[in-house]
Tab-separated table of C-alpha atoms in Angstrom:
chain	number	residue	atom	x	y	z
I	11	MET	CA	90.716	-3.662	32.357
I	12	TYR	CA	91.652	-2.209	28.970
I	13	ASN	CA	90.641	1.522	27.513
I	14	LEU	CA	89.942	1.719	23.840
I	15	LEU	CA	89.897	4.613	22.006
I	16	LEU	CA	87.197	4.346	19.439
I	17	ILE	CA	86.736	6.952	16.558
I	18	GLU	CA	83.796	6.377	14.955
I	19	ASP	CA	81.483	9.807	13.513
I	20	ASP	CA	78.648	6.750	13.415
I	21	THR	CA	76.925	7.665	16.995
I	22	GLN	CA	74.699	4.489	16.267
I	23	LEU	CA	77.488	2.520	15.607
I	24	SER	CA	79.894	3.860	17.669
I	25	THR	CA	77.233	3.014	20.124
I	26	LEU	CA	76.830	-0.539	19.050
I	27	ILE	CA	80.223	-1.400	18.932
I	28	LYS	CA	80.875	-0.114	22.596
I	29	GLU	CA	78.294	-2.218	24.355
I	30	TYR	CA	79.376	-4.857	22.378
I	31	LEU	CA	82.874	-4.570	23.742
I	32	GLU	CA	82.003	-3.200	26.785
I	33	CYS	CA	80.142	-6.865	27.853
I	34	TYR	CA	83.078	-8.714	27.720
I	35	GLY	CA	85.572	-5.736	30.387
I	36	TYR	CA	86.324	-3.057	27.253
I	37	VAL	CA	86.541	0.421	28.824
I	38	VAL	CA	85.515	2.135	25.539
I	39	HIS	CA	86.180	5.944	25.220
I	40	GLN	CA	84.114	8.156	22.202
I	41	PRO	CA	85.545	11.585	21.631
I	42	MET	CA	82.346	13.402	21.217
I	43	ASN	CA	84.592	16.511	19.546
I	44	PHE	CA	86.432	15.220	16.270
I	45	SER	CA	88.841	18.692	16.020
I	46	ASN	CA	90.540	17.521	19.261
I	47	ILE	CA	91.418	13.931	18.790
I	48	VAL	CA	95.096	13.713	18.756
I	49	GLU	CA	95.014	15.820	22.146
I	50	GLU	CA	91.930	13.081	23.938
I	51	PHE	CA	94.377	10.491	22.329
I	52	ASN	CA	97.943	11.826	24.251
I	53	SER	CA	95.774	12.794	27.577
I	54	LEU	CA	94.259	8.802	27.589
I	55	LYS	CA	96.703	6.614	26.479
I	56	PRO	CA	94.450	3.724	24.991
I	57	VAL	CA	96.310	1.056	24.530
I	58	LEU	CA	94.748	-0.072	21.554
I	59	VAL	CA	92.647	2.581	19.089
I	60	LEU	CA	89.167	1.594	16.487
I	61	LEU	CA	90.264	3.979	13.878
I	62	ASP	CA	87.628	5.323	11.199
I	63	ILE	CA	88.948	6.877	8.168
I	64	ASN	CA	86.014	9.192	7.028
I	65	LEU	CA	85.738	11.840	10.096
I	66	PRO	CA	84.792	15.181	10.384
I	67	TYR	CA	88.398	18.139	10.155
I	68	TYR	CA	90.646	15.423	9.983
I	69	ASP	CA	89.955	12.310	8.848
I	70	GLY	CA	91.895	8.307	9.733
I	71	PHE	CA	95.061	8.964	7.652
I	72	PHE	CA	96.034	12.262	9.469
I	73	LEU	CA	95.172	10.763	12.423
I	74	CYS	CA	97.358	7.205	12.036
I	75	ARG	CA	100.063	9.414	10.868
I	76	SER	CA	99.555	11.673	14.325
I	77	PHE	CA	99.301	8.581	16.004
I	78	ARG	CA	102.339	6.826	14.991
I	79	LYS	CA	104.925	9.759	15.602
I	80	ASP	CA	104.796	9.324	19.063
I	81	SER	CA	103.046	5.784	20.147
I	82	HIS	CA	103.153	2.298	18.872
I	83	VAL	CA	99.767	1.647	20.106
I	84	PRO	CA	97.702	-0.913	17.792
I	85	ILE	CA	95.547	1.035	15.414
I	86	LEU	CA	93.056	-1.459	14.015
I	87	VAL	CA	91.358	0.871	11.135
I	88	ILE	CA	87.568	-0.284	10.458
I	89	SER	CA	85.985	2.220	7.422
I	90	ALA	CA	83.483	1.239	4.492
I	91	ARG	CA	86.406	2.489	1.498
I	92	SER	CA	87.361	-1.090	0.841
I	93	GLN	CA	89.847	-0.239	-2.155
I	94	GLU	CA	92.376	-2.102	-2.458
I	95	MET	CA	94.965	1.507	-2.438
I	96	ASP	CA	93.067	2.651	0.918
I	97	GLN	CA	93.895	-0.147	2.560
I	98	ILE	CA	97.491	0.017	1.258
I	99	MET	CA	98.045	3.952	3.011
I	100	ALA	CA	96.489	3.085	6.113
I	101	ILE	CA	98.996	0.379	6.878
I	102	GLU	CA	101.987	2.260	5.240
I	103	LEU	CA	101.003	5.339	7.843
I	104	GLY	CA	101.201	2.609	10.766
I	105	ALA	CA	97.788	0.892	10.952
I	106	ASP	CA	98.344	-2.786	12.244
I	107	ASP	CA	95.205	-4.274	10.630
I	108	TYR	CA	92.132	-3.323	8.377
I	109	ILE	CA	88.400	-3.913	8.672
I	110	THR	CA	86.199	-3.170	5.543
I	111	LYS	CA	82.394	-2.549	6.562
I	112	PRO	CA	80.398	-3.918	7.312
I	113	PHE	CA	81.712	-6.359	9.454
I	114	THR	CA	80.403	-8.892	12.285
I	115	PHE	CA	80.869	-7.870	16.398
I	116	GLU	CA	82.984	-11.148	16.210
I	117	LEU	CA	84.875	-10.438	13.786
I	118	LEU	CA	86.358	-7.135	14.982
I	119	HIS	CA	86.810	-8.771	18.561
I	120	SER	CA	88.998	-11.690	17.347
I	121	LYS	CA	91.220	-8.598	15.774
I	122	ILE	CA	91.023	-6.768	19.237
I	123	LYS	CA	92.151	-10.056	20.761
I	124	ALA	CA	94.461	-10.260	18.777
I	125	ALA	CA	96.383	-7.080	18.410
I	126	LEU	CA	96.537	-7.017	22.606
I	127	ARG	CA	97.893	-10.352	22.997
I	128	ARG	CA	100.371	-9.653	20.419
I	129	VAL	CA	101.305	-6.200	22.183
I	130	TYR	CA	100.609	-6.884	25.139
I	131	GLY	CA	99.828	-10.884	26.643
I	132	GLU	CA	101.247	-13.574	25.292
I	133	TYR	CA	102.217	-13.362	22.169
I	134	ALA	CA	104.148	-10.247	23.606
I	135	HIS	CA	108.212	-10.562	23.528
I	136	LYS	CA	110.268	-9.170	25.567
I	137	GLU	CA	113.926	-8.521	24.070
I	138	THR	CA	116.460	-7.980	26.337
I	139	ILE	CA	119.559	-8.507	23.874
I	140	LYS	CA	119.534	-7.216	19.838
I	141	THR	CA	120.196	-8.525	16.849
I	142	CYS	CA	122.531	-8.294	14.928
I	143	VAL	CA	123.864	-9.423	11.061
I	144	GLY	CA	127.165	-8.064	10.007
I	145	PRO	CA	126.311	-3.766	11.298
I	146	LEU	CA	122.734	-3.926	11.055
I	147	CYS	CA	121.384	-3.967	14.419
I	148	ILE	CA	117.691	-4.307	15.614
I	149	ASP	CA	116.510	-3.553	19.402
I	150	GLY	CA	113.531	-4.733	20.490
I	151	ASN	CA	113.327	-2.491	23.967
I	152	THR	CA	113.502	0.984	21.510
I	153	LEU	CA	112.251	-0.894	17.977
I	154	THR	CA	114.908	1.245	15.992
I	155	LEU	CA	117.591	-0.259	13.316
I	156	CYS	CA	120.655	0.735	13.336
I	157	CYS	CA	123.528	0.921	11.286
I	158	HIS	CA	126.622	2.308	11.649
I	159	GLU	CA	125.575	5.418	13.357
I	160	LYS	CA	122.721	5.953	11.980
I	161	LYS	CA	119.419	5.221	13.049
I	162	VAL	CA	115.752	4.223	12.106
I	163	GLU	CA	112.753	3.542	14.066
I	164	LEU	CA	110.377	0.623	13.161
I	165	SER	CA	107.168	-0.450	13.990
I	166	LYS	CA	105.985	-2.951	16.298
I	167	ASN	CA	104.953	-5.106	13.021
I	168	GLU	CA	108.016	-3.915	11.120
I	169	TYR	CA	110.534	-4.861	13.551
I	170	LYS	CA	108.907	-8.479	14.072
I	171	LEU	CA	109.508	-9.213	10.349
I	172	LEU	CA	112.892	-8.205	10.414
I	173	LYS	CA	113.772	-9.757	13.670
I	174	LYS	CA	111.756	-13.212	11.757
I	175	LEU	CA	114.247	-12.929	8.137
I	176	MET	CA	117.066	-11.728	9.976
I	177	ASP	CA	117.036	-14.806	13.079
I	178	ASN	CA	117.341	-17.148	9.681
I	179	ASN	CA	119.873	-15.327	7.668
I	180	GLY	CA	120.471	-17.180	4.630
I	181	THR	CA	117.676	-18.935	4.370
I	182	PHE	CA	113.764	-18.436	2.999
I	183	VAL	CA	110.726	-17.686	5.484
I	184	SER	CA	107.313	-18.654	4.483
I	185	ARG	CA	105.219	-15.403	3.635
I	186	GLU	CA	103.007	-17.470	5.618
I	187	GLU	CA	105.423	-17.636	8.553
I	188	LEU	CA	106.116	-14.277	8.017
I	189	ILE	CA	102.007	-14.063	8.739
I	190	GLU	CA	101.730	-15.695	11.518
I	191	GLU	CA	104.902	-14.651	13.482
I	192	VAL	CA	102.841	-10.599	13.433
I	193	TRP	CA	99.355	-11.189	13.264
I	194	ASP	CA	99.029	-14.300	14.747
I	195	SER	CA	96.383	-15.864	11.893
I	196	VAL	CA	96.887	-16.170	8.715
I	197	THR	CA	93.341	-16.429	7.846
I	198	PHE	CA	91.866	-12.839	8.675
I	199	VAL	CA	94.692	-11.099	7.206
I	200	ASP	CA	94.837	-9.555	3.394
I	201	ASP	CA	98.216	-11.222	1.782
I	202	ASN	CA	98.675	-7.927	0.376
I	203	THR	CA	99.208	-6.417	3.792
I	204	LEU	CA	102.308	-8.713	4.205
I	205	THR	CA	103.989	-7.231	1.181
I	206	VAL	CA	103.473	-3.801	2.135
I	207	ASN	CA	105.429	-4.289	5.536
I	208	ILE	CA	108.189	-5.387	3.313
I	209	SER	CA	108.269	-3.386	1.651
I	210	ARG	CA	108.252	-1.041	3.528
I	211	ILE	CA	111.286	-2.826	5.525
I	212	ARG	CA	113.287	-2.833	2.011
I	213	ASN	CA	113.032	0.896	1.455
I	214	ILE	CA	114.188	1.377	5.192
I	215	LEU	CA	117.554	-0.804	4.494
I	216	SER	CA	117.416	0.858	0.424
I	217	GLU	CA	117.719	4.766	2.493
I	218	LEU	CA	120.921	2.639	4.729
I	219	GLY	CA	122.592	1.267	1.923
I	220	TYR	CA	121.550	-2.297	1.874
I	221	SER	CA	119.213	-2.059	-1.029
I	222	ARG	CA	119.570	-6.139	-1.910
I	223	VAL	CA	119.864	-8.313	1.646
I	224	ILE	CA	116.031	-8.681	1.522
I	225	LYS	CA	114.885	-10.797	-1.685
I	226	SER	CA	111.732	-12.830	-2.604
I	227	LYS	CA	110.994	-16.025	-4.187
I	228	ARG	CA	106.762	-16.747	-6.466
I	229	GLY	CA	106.378	-19.906	-4.424
I	230	VAL	CA	109.119	-19.866	-1.316
I	231	GLY	CA	109.245	-16.660	0.113
I	232	TYR	CA	111.608	-14.137	1.732
I	233	ILE	CA	115.095	-14.113	2.840
I	234	PHE	CA	116.926	-12.343	4.485
I	235	ASP	CA	120.500	-12.564	2.625
I	236	TYR	CA	123.865	-10.333	4.242
I	237	THR	CA	126.799	-11.970	2.566
I	238	SER	CA	124.625	-12.494	-0.628
I	239	ALA	CA	124.141	-9.113	-0.894
I	240	MET	CA	127.363	-7.927	-0.213
I	241	ARG	CA	129.092	-9.818	-2.629
I	242	ASP	CA	125.975	-8.000	-5.443
I	243	ASN	CA	127.170	-4.412	-3.396
I	244	HIS	CA	130.688	-5.341	-4.654
I	245	ALA	CA	130.044	-7.281	-8.006
């Protein structure tokens, strides 16, 4: 039985979502005190968060960033704010998906099931060894990227994307393959979501001194090419 935290200040919509999901066996918690959300999140430890953006006291962006400081729990943003910049900001702050209002409960349920499968179910990978290319090593247990003495934390999505690229070092991986690796479905994921996540990974690698290790080619995809990056750095 999955405990979900539903953070939505539209009482009518929140109640309808709760009733719908409870029909499928979920336990849905609705915070009544919106000034104490972070404390309630830490106490409840939900397996997934449904998060609106426009909220009293603290907006969803602040809460998403706060949750991500200590947790890798899946966060699905549900918001009437449909501007691309809002979606980019939510993803950059750690959200796993962004659903714009109005939406169908069937779509919402599909997104929830996909997120739970990725993190806890049949598609969850229990990594027991590190994946390394040169001095760059990622660890699936700690969700970290290490390079020499430096260590950087990754989100679950960043880890999965980087692992897919490192596993195929020197070979292009299509955008569709990367989307399927992380989000299970090409249909329901905005292509821009992948671009944002790749940009975040590139920024992390750049901070470690490997700004050119991930390259893209229009119509082909992305490539993690350590050997080529080393030649570029010494050119």
